[in-house]
Amino acid sequence: MSTVIASSSAAGFSQEVFEQFLSSRNEPAWVSELRREAFAKYTEFLEQPLDPEEWKRIDLRALKPSQFHLVTTQAAAEANAASGLEANSDPAIGTLLADRAEFAGRVIHVDGQLAISELSEELAARGVVFGSLTQLIQTHGELLKPYLMQKAVKHDQDRMSAWHAAFWTGGTVLYVPRNVRVEAPLYGLVALAKDKAADFSHTLVILEDGAEATLLEETTSLHATHTGLHVGGVELLLGQEARLRYVQLQNWNHRTWHLATQAGHVEKDGFLQWTVGGLGSRLAHTHQDVSLDGRGAVAQVNGVTFAINRQVISYYTQQTHRAPDTRSDLLYKDVLRDESRVIWRGMIDVEKGAPRTDGYQRNDSLLLSTTARADAIPGLEIETDDVRCTHGATVGEVDQDQILYCMCRGLSRHEAMHMIVEGFFQQVYDRIPVPAVQETLSQAVERKLGLGRDT
């Protein structure tokens, strides 16, 4: 058996690579057909330029898909063993969140392959499904078929979504039945182990009417010097009066490309709290859509980004109001040092059938060096009357008087900077009701402030 499936095209993954990949999968016919449709759209999109509104500030010329390979089950097992990660054993992987809370379940993938899947017996008995997408399409195919890349992340959306839909590897599924509340958080980890590995993990969360859950996910690299590629997808689907707290902390090494398509849909009186942490990667671009589809639906979106060295971290966010009396509230805060760059392009879209919409978006950036750069571009598209939509963006440098004030009271310059940065992020921390996430972000920020230049 071949251990890897290598890309043979500088422009993208070729037909030969796709056929090899498809033949390595043991999947239901409906999944294979979805992949074929997605790959056909992917090849079409390769002949078209990327949407300039989303991509014109991002330089992808150094990304060569031919450098990366999809890892098969055999190669993943070898990588797991080399990393001290055996099936259903505790992982020997450096993480931010794994040890900070008691979790009701864990799903861990390495190089797109399942390493650990656990769920409490009590939740399983109540009908909760939590595990690997690769396994669950076999055992729960009829449950997942109406949702998987049908309502949120769609293969005909753009090049990245089609690429992901054709080649998705591992991924996490969370299904919570009607009126079931999951009190303890659940945990998911996506890791890259092999050098030049490509991961196409997909997260699918389905909350039926009245359900409630918290899912904390993070990404990481086992080796600081390995290059990697992540083309991910996230789908968050909330029924009426459902409540979801979803956190994703992106913490790849500084040699990994991160391209993600993420979408959430909220029905009548549902509530989605979505927190994104941007810490790692060489270049990261996240396309994030939140759609409020039912009357009274609410979404709160939080973002914390800390970029250093020559990192480029980009977000393209959209808050779409499709029903009356909906509310969205987005707050992204970014800290930049060295020669890093952060780009945020946000849009609030209010459709004709959505009167009494309340939409808000704000992005604040704090520059710790004169060579860092932040671009913030908010926007509104309103097609109905009787709405309240506002946006704002600020970019500024650290106030030297604040640093001097702190140092005059006995703090070192490092401690003063940490206090100022923590205060800058505190508004976002206060919106996150999960202590483990608050502590994790705070400690990650402190480590970032103390880092020298990485290779």
mmCIF file of N, CA, C and O in Angstrom, residues 242-299:
data_model
loop_
_atom_site.group_PDB
_atom_site.id
_atom_site.type_symbol
_atom_site.label_atom_id
_atom_site.label_comp_id
_atom_site.label_asym_id
_atom_site.label_seq_id
_atom_site.Cartn_x
_atom_site.Cartn_y
_atom_site.Cartn_z
ATOM 1 N N ALA A 242 -32.194 26.260 19.838
ATOM 2 C CA ALA A 242 -30.957 25.561 20.166
ATOM 3 C C ALA A 242 -29.892 26.579 20.584
ATOM 4 O O ALA A 242 -29.928 27.745 20.182
ATOM 5 N N ARG A 243 -28.933 26.120 21.387
ATOM 6 C CA ARG A 243 -27.867 26.991 21.887
ATOM 7 C C ARG A 243 -26.530 26.265 21.739
ATOM 8 O O ARG A 243 -26.343 25.170 22.276
ATOM 9 N N LEU A 244 -25.602 26.906 21.018
ATOM 10 C CA LEU A 244 -24.284 26.315 20.793
ATOM 11 C C LEU A 244 -23.203 27.329 21.124
ATOM 12 O O LEU A 244 -23.258 28.473 20.666
ATOM 13 N N ARG A 245 -22.219 26.875 21.894
ATOM 14 C CA ARG A 245 -20.988 27.635 22.107
ATOM 15 C C ARG A 245 -19.889 26.852 21.407
ATOM 16 O O ARG A 245 -19.552 25.726 21.801
ATOM 17 N N TYR A 246 -19.317 27.474 20.385
ATOM 18 C CA TYR A 246 -18.294 26.811 19.577
ATOM 19 C C TYR A 246 -17.028 27.655 19.587
ATOM 20 O O TYR A 246 -17.066 28.863 19.325
ATOM 21 N N VAL A 247 -15.906 27.003 19.888
ATOM 22 C CA VAL A 247 -14.608 27.674 19.938
ATOM 23 C C VAL A 247 -13.648 26.916 19.044
ATOM 24 O O VAL A 247 -13.554 25.680 19.110
ATOM 25 N N GLN A 248 -12.922 27.645 18.196
ATOM 26 C CA GLN A 248 -11.862 27.042 17.401
ATOM 27 C C GLN A 248 -10.604 27.883 17.544
ATOM 28 O O GLN A 248 -10.587 29.062 17.180
ATOM 29 N N LEU A 249 -9.548 27.261 18.083
ATOM 30 C CA LEU A 249 -8.265 27.922 18.244
ATOM 31 C C LEU A 249 -7.304 27.384 17.194
ATOM 32 O O LEU A 249 -6.958 26.196 17.207
ATOM 33 N N GLN A 250 -6.888 28.240 16.290
ATOM 34 C CA GLN A 250 -5.950 27.873 15.219
ATOM 35 C C GLN A 250 -4.551 28.140 15.717
ATOM 36 O O GLN A 250 -4.162 29.283 15.935
ATOM 37 N N ASN A 251 -3.772 27.048 15.905
ATOM 38 C CA ASN A 251 -2.441 27.188 16.486
ATOM 39 C C ASN A 251 -1.421 26.342 15.734
ATOM 40 O O ASN A 251 -0.588 25.665 16.335
ATOM 41 N N TRP A 252 -1.492 26.358 14.401
ATOM 42 C CA TRP A 252 -0.496 25.654 13.592
ATOM 43 C C TRP A 252 0.883 26.271 13.800
ATOM 44 O O TRP A 252 1.006 27.420 14.261
ATOM 45 N N ASN A 253 1.921 25.538 13.399
ATOM 46 C CA ASN A 253 3.250 26.143 13.402
ATOM 47 C C ASN A 253 3.344 27.205 12.297
ATOM 48 O O ASN A 253 2.417 27.388 11.502
ATOM 49 N N HIS A 254 4.474 27.889 12.235
ATOM 50 C CA HIS A 254 4.600 29.023 11.314
ATOM 51 C C HIS A 254 5.014 28.602 9.906
ATOM 52 O O HIS A 254 5.406 29.450 9.095
ATOM 53 N N ARG A 255 4.877 27.311 9.608
ATOM 54 C CA ARG A 255 5.151 26.819 8.256
ATOM 55 C C ARG A 255 3.908 26.159 7.634
ATOM 56 O O ARG A 255 4.022 25.459 6.629
ATOM 57 N N THR A 256 2.772 26.393 8.235
ATOM 58 C CA THR A 256 1.534 25.759 7.770
ATOM 59 C C THR A 256 0.601 26.788 7.137
ATOM 60 O O THR A 256 0.409 27.885 7.679
ATOM 61 N N TRP A 257 0.041 26.416 5.998
ATOM 62 C CA TRP A 257 -0.982 27.220 5.326
ATOM 63 C C TRP A 257 -2.353 26.786 5.860
ATOM 64 O O TRP A 257 -2.645 25.596 5.920
ATOM 65 N N HIS A 258 -3.177 27.755 6.196
ATOM 66 C CA HIS A 258 -4.503 27.478 6.768
ATOM 67 C C HIS A 258 -5.557 28.192 5.922
ATOM 68 O O HIS A 258 -5.602 29.425 5.871
ATOM 69 N N LEU A 259 -6.381 27.414 5.223
ATOM 70 C CA LEU A 259 -7.451 27.960 4.397
ATOM 71 C C LEU A 259 -8.749 27.305 4.841
ATOM 72 O O LEU A 259 -8.916 26.088 4.719
ATOM 73 N N ALA A 260 -9.676 28.079 5.375
ATOM 74 C CA ALA A 260 -10.872 27.501 5.986
ATOM 75 C C ALA A 260 -12.138 28.159 5.464
ATOM 76 O O ALA A 260 -12.191 29.389 5.311
ATOM 77 N N THR A 261 -13.149 27.325 5.205
ATOM 78 C CA THR A 261 -14.494 27.791 4.870
ATOM 79 C C THR A 261 -15.416 27.354 5.998
ATOM 80 O O THR A 261 -15.563 26.158 6.263
ATOM 81 N N GLN A 262 -16.038 28.325 6.665
ATOM 82 C CA GLN A 262 -16.832 28.029 7.848
ATOM 83 C C GLN A 262 -18.171 28.747 7.763
ATOM 84 O O GLN A 262 -18.226 29.909 7.336
ATOM 85 N N ALA A 263 -19.238 28.055 8.176
ATOM 86 C CA ALA A 263 -20.572 28.647 8.070
ATOM 87 C C ALA A 263 -21.465 28.134 9.188
ATOM 88 O O ALA A 263 -21.425 26.952 9.546
ATOM 89 N N GLY A 264 -22.271 29.027 9.740
ATOM 90 C CA GLY A 264 -23.254 28.673 10.751
ATOM 91 C C GLY A 264 -24.634 29.152 10.344
ATOM 92 O O GLY A 264 -24.774 30.240 9.786
ATOM 93 N N HIS A 265 -25.654 28.317 10.617
ATOM 94 C CA HIS A 265 -27.044 28.671 10.340
ATOM 95 C C HIS A 265 -27.857 28.519 11.620
ATOM 96 O O HIS A 265 -27.771 27.473 12.294
ATOM 97 N N VAL A 266 -28.658 29.547 11.944
ATOM 98 C CA VAL A 266 -29.405 29.570 13.194
ATOM 99 C C VAL A 266 -30.882 29.770 12.891
ATOM 100 O O VAL A 266 -31.270 30.747 12.230
ATOM 101 N N GLU A 267 -31.702 28.860 13.400
ATOM 102 C CA GLU A 267 -33.146 28.938 13.192
ATOM 103 C C GLU A 267 -33.816 29.762 14.301
ATOM 104 O O GLU A 267 -33.143 30.342 15.152
ATOM 105 N N LYS A 268 -35.122 29.790 14.322
ATOM 106 C CA LYS A 268 -35.935 30.650 15.181
ATOM 107 C C LYS A 268 -35.510 30.549 16.654
ATOM 108 O O LYS A 268 -35.442 29.469 17.226
ATOM 109 N N ASP A 269 -35.198 31.714 17.224
ATOM 110 C CA ASP A 269 -34.859 31.848 18.642
ATOM 111 C C ASP A 269 -33.636 31.030 19.053
ATOM 112 O O ASP A 269 -33.427 30.772 20.243
ATOM 113 N N GLY A 270 -32.831 30.624 18.104
ATOM 114 C CA GLY A 270 -31.591 29.943 18.430
ATOM 115 C C GLY A 270 -30.499 30.930 18.797
ATOM 116 O O GLY A 270 -30.592 32.137 18.508
ATOM 117 N N PHE A 271 -29.447 30.411 19.455
ATOM 118 C CA PHE A 271 -28.333 31.274 19.865
ATOM 119 C C PHE A 271 -27.022 30.574 19.559
ATOM 120 O O PHE A 271 -26.778 29.451 20.013
ATOM 121 N N LEU A 272 -26.157 31.251 18.809
ATOM 122 C CA LEU A 272 -24.833 30.755 18.463
ATOM 123 C C LEU A 272 -23.782 31.719 18.988
ATOM 124 O O LEU A 272 -23.789 32.901 18.637
ATOM 125 N N GLN A 273 -22.903 31.195 19.837
ATOM 126 C CA GLN A 273 -21.723 31.961 20.240
ATOM 127 C C GLN A 273 -20.510 31.290 19.627
ATOM 128 O O GLN A 273 -20.206 30.137 19.918
ATOM 129 N N TRP A 274 -19.812 32.014 18.779
ATOM 130 C CA TRP A 274 -18.735 31.460 17.965
ATOM 131 C C TRP A 274 -17.472 32.258 18.252
ATOM 132 O O TRP A 274 -17.406 33.474 18.005
ATOM 133 N N THR A 275 -16.446 31.596 18.777
ATOM 134 C CA THR A 275 -15.192 32.249 19.121
ATOM 135 C C THR A 275 -14.060 31.669 18.285
ATOM 136 O O THR A 275 -13.889 30.446 18.225
ATOM 137 N N VAL A 276 -13.286 32.549 17.671
ATOM 138 C CA VAL A 276 -12.172 32.153 16.812
ATOM 139 C C VAL A 276 -10.886 32.724 17.392
ATOM 140 O O VAL A 276 -10.814 33.914 17.723
ATOM 141 N N GLY A 277 -9.877 31.858 17.513
ATOM 142 C CA GLY A 277 -8.562 32.312 17.939
ATOM 143 C C GLY A 277 -7.554 32.104 16.819
ATOM 144 O O GLY A 277 -7.397 30.986 16.321
ATOM 145 N N GLY A 278 -6.884 33.159 16.401
ATOM 146 C CA GLY A 278 -5.872 33.070 15.355
ATOM 147 C C GLY A 278 -4.491 33.301 15.951
ATOM 148 O O GLY A 278 -4.112 34.438 16.241
ATOM 149 N N LEU A 279 -3.746 32.208 16.140
ATOM 150 C CA LEU A 279 -2.442 32.309 16.783
ATOM 151 C C LEU A 279 -1.309 31.835 15.883
ATOM 152 O O LEU A 279 -0.228 32.416 15.870
ATOM 153 N N GLY A 280 -1.537 30.739 15.151
ATOM 154 C CA GLY A 280 -0.460 30.137 14.385
ATOM 155 C C GLY A 280 -0.602 30.325 12.887
ATOM 156 O O GLY A 280 -1.355 31.171 12.412
ATOM 157 N N SER A 281 0.164 29.525 12.136
ATOM 158 C CA SER A 281 0.175 29.442 10.672
ATOM 159 C C SER A 281 1.184 30.406 10.054
ATOM 160 O O SER A 281 1.579 31.406 10.658
ATOM 161 N N ARG A 282 1.584 30.079 8.854
ATOM 162 C CA ARG A 282 2.369 30.994 8.012
ATOM 163 C C ARG A 282 1.424 32.012 7.398
ATOM 164 O O ARG A 282 1.640 33.219 7.479
ATOM 165 N N LEU A 283 0.401 31.503 6.749
ATOM 166 C CA LEU A 283 -0.669 32.330 6.203
ATOM 167 C C LEU A 283 -1.982 31.642 6.513
ATOM 168 O O LEU A 283 -2.138 30.446 6.267
ATOM 169 N N ALA A 284 -2.925 32.397 7.060
ATOM 170 C CA ALA A 284 -4.248 31.860 7.379
ATOM 171 C C ALA A 284 -5.313 32.740 6.757
ATOM 172 O O ALA A 284 -5.238 33.970 6.831
ATOM 173 N N HIS A 285 -6.285 32.102 6.126
ATOM 174 C CA HIS A 285 -7.443 32.837 5.630
ATOM 175 C C HIS A 285 -8.701 32.053 6.002
ATOM 176 O O HIS A 285 -8.835 30.875 5.652
ATOM 177 N N THR A 286 -9.592 32.712 6.708
ATOM 178 C CA THR A 286 -10.840 32.095 7.154
ATOM 179 C C THR A 286 -12.016 32.844 6.559
ATOM 180 O O THR A 286 -12.153 34.056 6.751
ATOM 181 N N HIS A 287 -12.838 32.112 5.803
ATOM 182 C CA HIS A 287 -14.088 32.644 5.273
ATOM 183 C C HIS A 287 -15.185 32.191 6.227
ATOM 184 O O HIS A 287 -15.484 31.007 6.326
ATOM 185 N N GLN A 288 -15.779 33.130 6.936
ATOM 186 C CA GLN A 288 -16.725 32.812 8.006
ATOM 187 C C GLN A 288 -18.076 33.466 7.729
ATOM 188 O O GLN A 288 -18.189 34.689 7.677
ATOM 189 N N ASP A 289 -19.104 32.633 7.553
ATOM 190 C CA ASP A 289 -20.467 33.116 7.318
ATOM 191 C C ASP A 289 -21.357 32.734 8.494
ATOM 192 O O ASP A 289 -21.326 31.593 8.965
ATOM 193 N N VAL A 290 -22.162 33.688 8.942
ATOM 194 C CA VAL A 290 -23.197 33.418 9.941
ATOM 195 C C VAL A 290 -24.522 33.844 9.336
ATOM 196 O O VAL A 290 -24.689 35.005 8.940
ATOM 197 N N SER A 291 -25.464 32.894 9.278
ATOM 198 C CA SER A 291 -26.761 33.168 8.667
ATOM 199 C C SER A 291 -27.857 32.986 9.712
ATOM 200 O O SER A 291 -28.005 31.909 10.300
ATOM 201 N N LEU A 292 -28.618 34.052 9.941
ATOM 202 C CA LEU A 292 -29.725 34.028 10.893
ATOM 203 C C LEU A 292 -31.012 33.808 10.104
ATOM 204 O O LEU A 292 -31.539 34.727 9.464
ATOM 205 N N ASP A 293 -31.502 32.564 10.136
ATOM 206 C CA ASP A 293 -32.544 32.129 9.211
ATOM 207 C C ASP A 293 -33.953 32.164 9.799
ATOM 208 O O ASP A 293 -34.924 32.071 9.047
ATOM 209 N N GLY A 294 -34.091 32.260 11.117
ATOM 210 C CA GLY A 294 -35.403 32.244 11.747
ATOM 211 C C GLY A 294 -35.620 33.446 12.639
ATOM 212 O O GLY A 294 -34.668 34.052 13.157
ATOM 213 N N ARG A 295 -36.866 33.821 12.824
ATOM 214 C CA ARG A 295 -37.204 34.990 13.644
ATOM 215 C C ARG A 295 -36.583 34.865 15.042
ATOM 216 O O ARG A 295 -36.657 33.820 15.689
ATOM 217 N N GLY A 296 -35.951 35.934 15.473
ATOM 218 C CA GLY A 296 -35.390 35.959 16.815
ATOM 219 C C GLY A 296 -34.050 35.263 16.962
ATOM 220 O O GLY A 296 -33.539 35.140 18.082
ATOM 221 N N ALA A 297 -33.457 34.801 15.881
ATOM 222 C CA ALA A 297 -32.152 34.137 15.962
ATOM 223 C C ALA A 297 -31.071 35.154 16.355
ATOM 224 O O ALA A 297 -31.111 36.320 15.948
ATOM 225 N N VAL A 298 -30.073 34.677 17.135
ATOM 226 C CA VAL A 298 -29.012 35.543 17.641
ATOM 227 C C VAL A 298 -27.662 34.870 17.417
ATOM 228 O O VAL A 298 -27.516 33.659 17.632
ATOM 229 N N ALA A 299 -26.673 35.660 17.005
ATOM 230 C CA ALA A 299 -25.309 35.160 16.875
ATOM 231 C C ALA A 299 -24.339 36.169 17.477
ATOM 232 O O ALA A 299 -24.432 37.373 17.199
#
